[in-house]
């Protein structure tokens, strides 16, 4: 795309749209009442979406399966996060598990 003015206009429109969305939340919060049931559904939807993202990232590599080492590392990290371990420990333990298994020849 060699049309620089068009690119700059597109960036500007996206910037204004992003700012508008971020401003609308706090500005309109007092005007709308979200029902308790809808809040519960949104919280559950966020958990489901995060779980799907983790599963997709952990179990696939491109168009094929990820092997054993990566899901094992994610499992170790998930267990430590569930047990409320410090974030740095969760990340280091997950990476060390995957790296250790790969060092042993596990795909």
mmCIF file of C-alpha atoms in Angstrom:
data_model
loop_
_atom_site.group_PDB
_atom_site.id
_atom_site.type_symbol
_atom_site.label_atom_id
_atom_site.label_comp_id
_atom_site.label_asym_id
_atom_site.label_seq_id
_atom_site.Cartn_x
_atom_site.Cartn_y
_atom_site.Cartn_z
ATOM 1 C CA UNK A 1 0.000 0.000 0.000
ATOM 2 C CA UNK A 2 1.752 3.143 -1.188
ATOM 3 C CA UNK A 3 -1.090 5.553 -0.413
ATOM 4 C CA UNK A 4 0.351 7.248 2.690
ATOM 5 C CA UNK A 5 -2.476 9.788 3.272
ATOM 6 C CA UNK A 6 -5.055 7.006 3.205
ATOM 7 C CA UNK A 7 -2.985 4.996 5.690
ATOM 8 C CA UNK A 8 -2.700 7.991 8.021
ATOM 9 C CA UNK A 9 -6.458 8.613 7.845
ATOM 10 C CA UNK A 10 -7.129 4.947 8.648
ATOM 11 C CA UNK A 11 -4.779 5.102 11.649
ATOM 12 C CA UNK A 12 -6.493 8.302 12.815
ATOM 13 C CA UNK A 13 -9.970 6.775 12.506
ATOM 14 C CA UNK A 14 -8.890 3.691 14.453
ATOM 15 C CA UNK A 15 -7.265 5.869 17.133
ATOM 16 C CA UNK A 16 -10.423 7.966 17.555
ATOM 17 C CA UNK A 17 -12.582 4.830 17.666
ATOM 18 C CA UNK A 18 -10.361 3.214 20.280
ATOM 19 C CA UNK A 19 -10.350 6.344 22.433
ATOM 20 C CA UNK A 20 -14.143 6.648 22.101
ATOM 21 C CA UNK A 21 -14.694 3.067 23.245
ATOM 22 C CA UNK A 22 -12.340 3.491 26.204
ATOM 23 C CA UNK A 23 -14.012 6.795 27.177
ATOM 24 C CA UNK A 24 -17.571 5.468 26.800
ATOM 25 C CA UNK A 25 -17.227 2.878 29.565
ATOM 26 C CA UNK A 26 -16.593 5.242 32.491
ATOM 27 C CA UNK A 27 -18.739 8.009 30.988
ATOM 28 C CA UNK A 28 -21.834 5.843 30.552
ATOM 29 C CA UNK A 29 -21.417 3.611 33.599
ATOM 30 C CA UNK A 30 -23.794 5.622 35.766
ATOM 31 C CA UNK A 31 -26.465 5.806 33.043
ATOM 32 C CA UNK A 32 -26.978 2.080 32.491
ATOM 33 C CA UNK A 33 -27.749 -0.655 34.987
ATOM 34 C CA UNK A 34 -26.489 -4.087 33.949
ATOM 35 C CA UNK A 35 -28.617 -6.880 35.453
ATOM 36 C CA UNK A 36 -26.908 -9.263 37.880
ATOM 37 C CA UNK A 37 -27.598 -12.234 35.609
ATOM 38 C CA UNK A 38 -25.896 -10.490 32.670
ATOM 39 C CA UNK A 39 -22.860 -9.721 34.860
ATOM 40 C CA UNK A 40 -22.625 -13.394 35.833
ATOM 41 C CA UNK A 41 -22.884 -14.465 32.195
ATOM 42 C CA UNK A 42 -20.186 -11.999 31.148
ATOM 43 C CA UNK A 43 -17.868 -13.271 33.895
ATOM 44 C CA UNK A 44 -18.465 -16.863 32.793
ATOM 45 C CA UNK A 45 -17.926 -15.907 29.144
ATOM 46 C CA UNK A 46 -14.572 -14.335 30.001
ATOM 47 C CA UNK A 47 -13.464 -17.534 31.737
ATOM 48 C CA UNK A 48 -14.590 -19.679 28.800
ATOM 49 C CA UNK A 49 -12.811 -17.415 26.306
ATOM 50 C CA UNK A 50 -9.578 -17.459 28.316
ATOM 51 C CA UNK A 51 -9.761 -21.251 28.666
ATOM 52 C CA UNK A 52 -10.253 -21.651 24.910
ATOM 53 C CA UNK A 53 -7.287 -19.375 24.227
ATOM 54 C CA UNK A 54 -5.045 -21.327 26.601
ATOM 55 C CA UNK A 55 -6.173 -24.670 25.168
ATOM 56 C CA UNK A 56 -5.604 -23.533 21.591
ATOM 57 C CA UNK A 57 -2.167 -22.132 22.386
ATOM 58 C CA UNK A 58 -1.116 -25.115 24.482
ATOM 59 C CA UNK A 59 -2.324 -27.944 22.295
ATOM 60 C CA UNK A 60 -1.633 -26.742 18.760
ATOM 61 C CA UNK A 61 1.442 -25.622 16.863
ATOM 62 C CA UNK A 62 0.496 -24.166 13.505
ATOM 63 C CA UNK A 63 -1.875 -26.664 11.938
ATOM 64 C CA UNK A 64 -0.798 -29.697 13.958
ATOM 65 C CA UNK A 65 -0.552 -30.872 17.542
ATOM 66 C CA UNK A 66 2.021 -29.262 19.839
ATOM 67 C CA UNK A 67 3.451 -32.484 21.244
ATOM 68 C CA UNK A 68 3.736 -33.268 24.952
ATOM 69 C CA UNK A 69 6.243 -30.746 26.340
ATOM 70 C CA UNK A 70 4.199 -27.579 25.816
ATOM 71 C CA UNK A 71 0.926 -28.909 27.293
ATOM 72 C CA UNK A 72 2.882 -30.322 30.233
ATOM 73 C CA UNK A 73 4.429 -26.912 30.871
ATOM 74 C CA UNK A 74 1.033 -25.222 30.645
ATOM 75 C CA UNK A 75 -0.395 -27.802 33.042
ATOM 76 C CA UNK A 76 2.369 -27.156 35.587
ATOM 77 C CA UNK A 77 1.852 -23.404 35.226
ATOM 78 C CA UNK A 78 -1.911 -23.787 35.585
ATOM 79 C CA UNK A 79 -1.600 -25.855 38.734
ATOM 80 C CA UNK A 80 0.800 -23.348 40.285
ATOM 81 C CA UNK A 81 -1.476 -20.436 39.324
ATOM 82 C CA UNK A 82 -4.446 -22.268 40.813
ATOM 83 C CA UNK A 83 -2.450 -22.733 44.023
ATOM 84 C CA UNK A 84 -1.811 -18.952 43.957
ATOM 85 C CA UNK A 85 1.953 -19.170 43.467
ATOM 86 C CA UNK A 86 3.774 -15.946 42.523
ATOM 87 C CA UNK A 87 3.497 -15.126 38.821
ATOM 88 C CA UNK A 88 7.248 -15.287 38.229
ATOM 89 C CA UNK A 89 7.354 -18.789 39.722
ATOM 90 C CA UNK A 90 4.437 -19.876 37.523
ATOM 91 C CA UNK A 91 6.149 -18.674 34.347
ATOM 92 C CA UNK A 92 9.590 -20.030 35.251
ATOM 93 C CA UNK A 93 8.219 -23.422 36.318
ATOM 94 C CA UNK A 94 6.132 -23.780 33.150
ATOM 95 C CA UNK A 95 9.078 -22.837 30.942
ATOM 96 C CA UNK A 96 11.455 -25.093 32.869
ATOM 97 C CA UNK A 97 9.065 -28.025 32.579
ATOM 98 C CA UNK A 98 8.693 -27.632 28.821
ATOM 99 C CA UNK A 99 12.419 -27.023 28.337
ATOM 100 C CA UNK A 100 13.367 -29.982 30.532
ATOM 101 C CA UNK A 101 11.073 -32.328 28.659
ATOM 102 C CA UNK A 102 12.423 -31.122 25.324
ATOM 103 C CA UNK A 103 15.974 -31.580 26.612
ATOM 104 C CA UNK A 104 15.066 -35.194 27.400
ATOM 105 C CA UNK A 105 13.827 -35.640 23.835
ATOM 106 C CA UNK A 106 10.098 -35.420 24.476
ATOM 107 C CA UNK A 107 8.454 -33.547 21.561
#
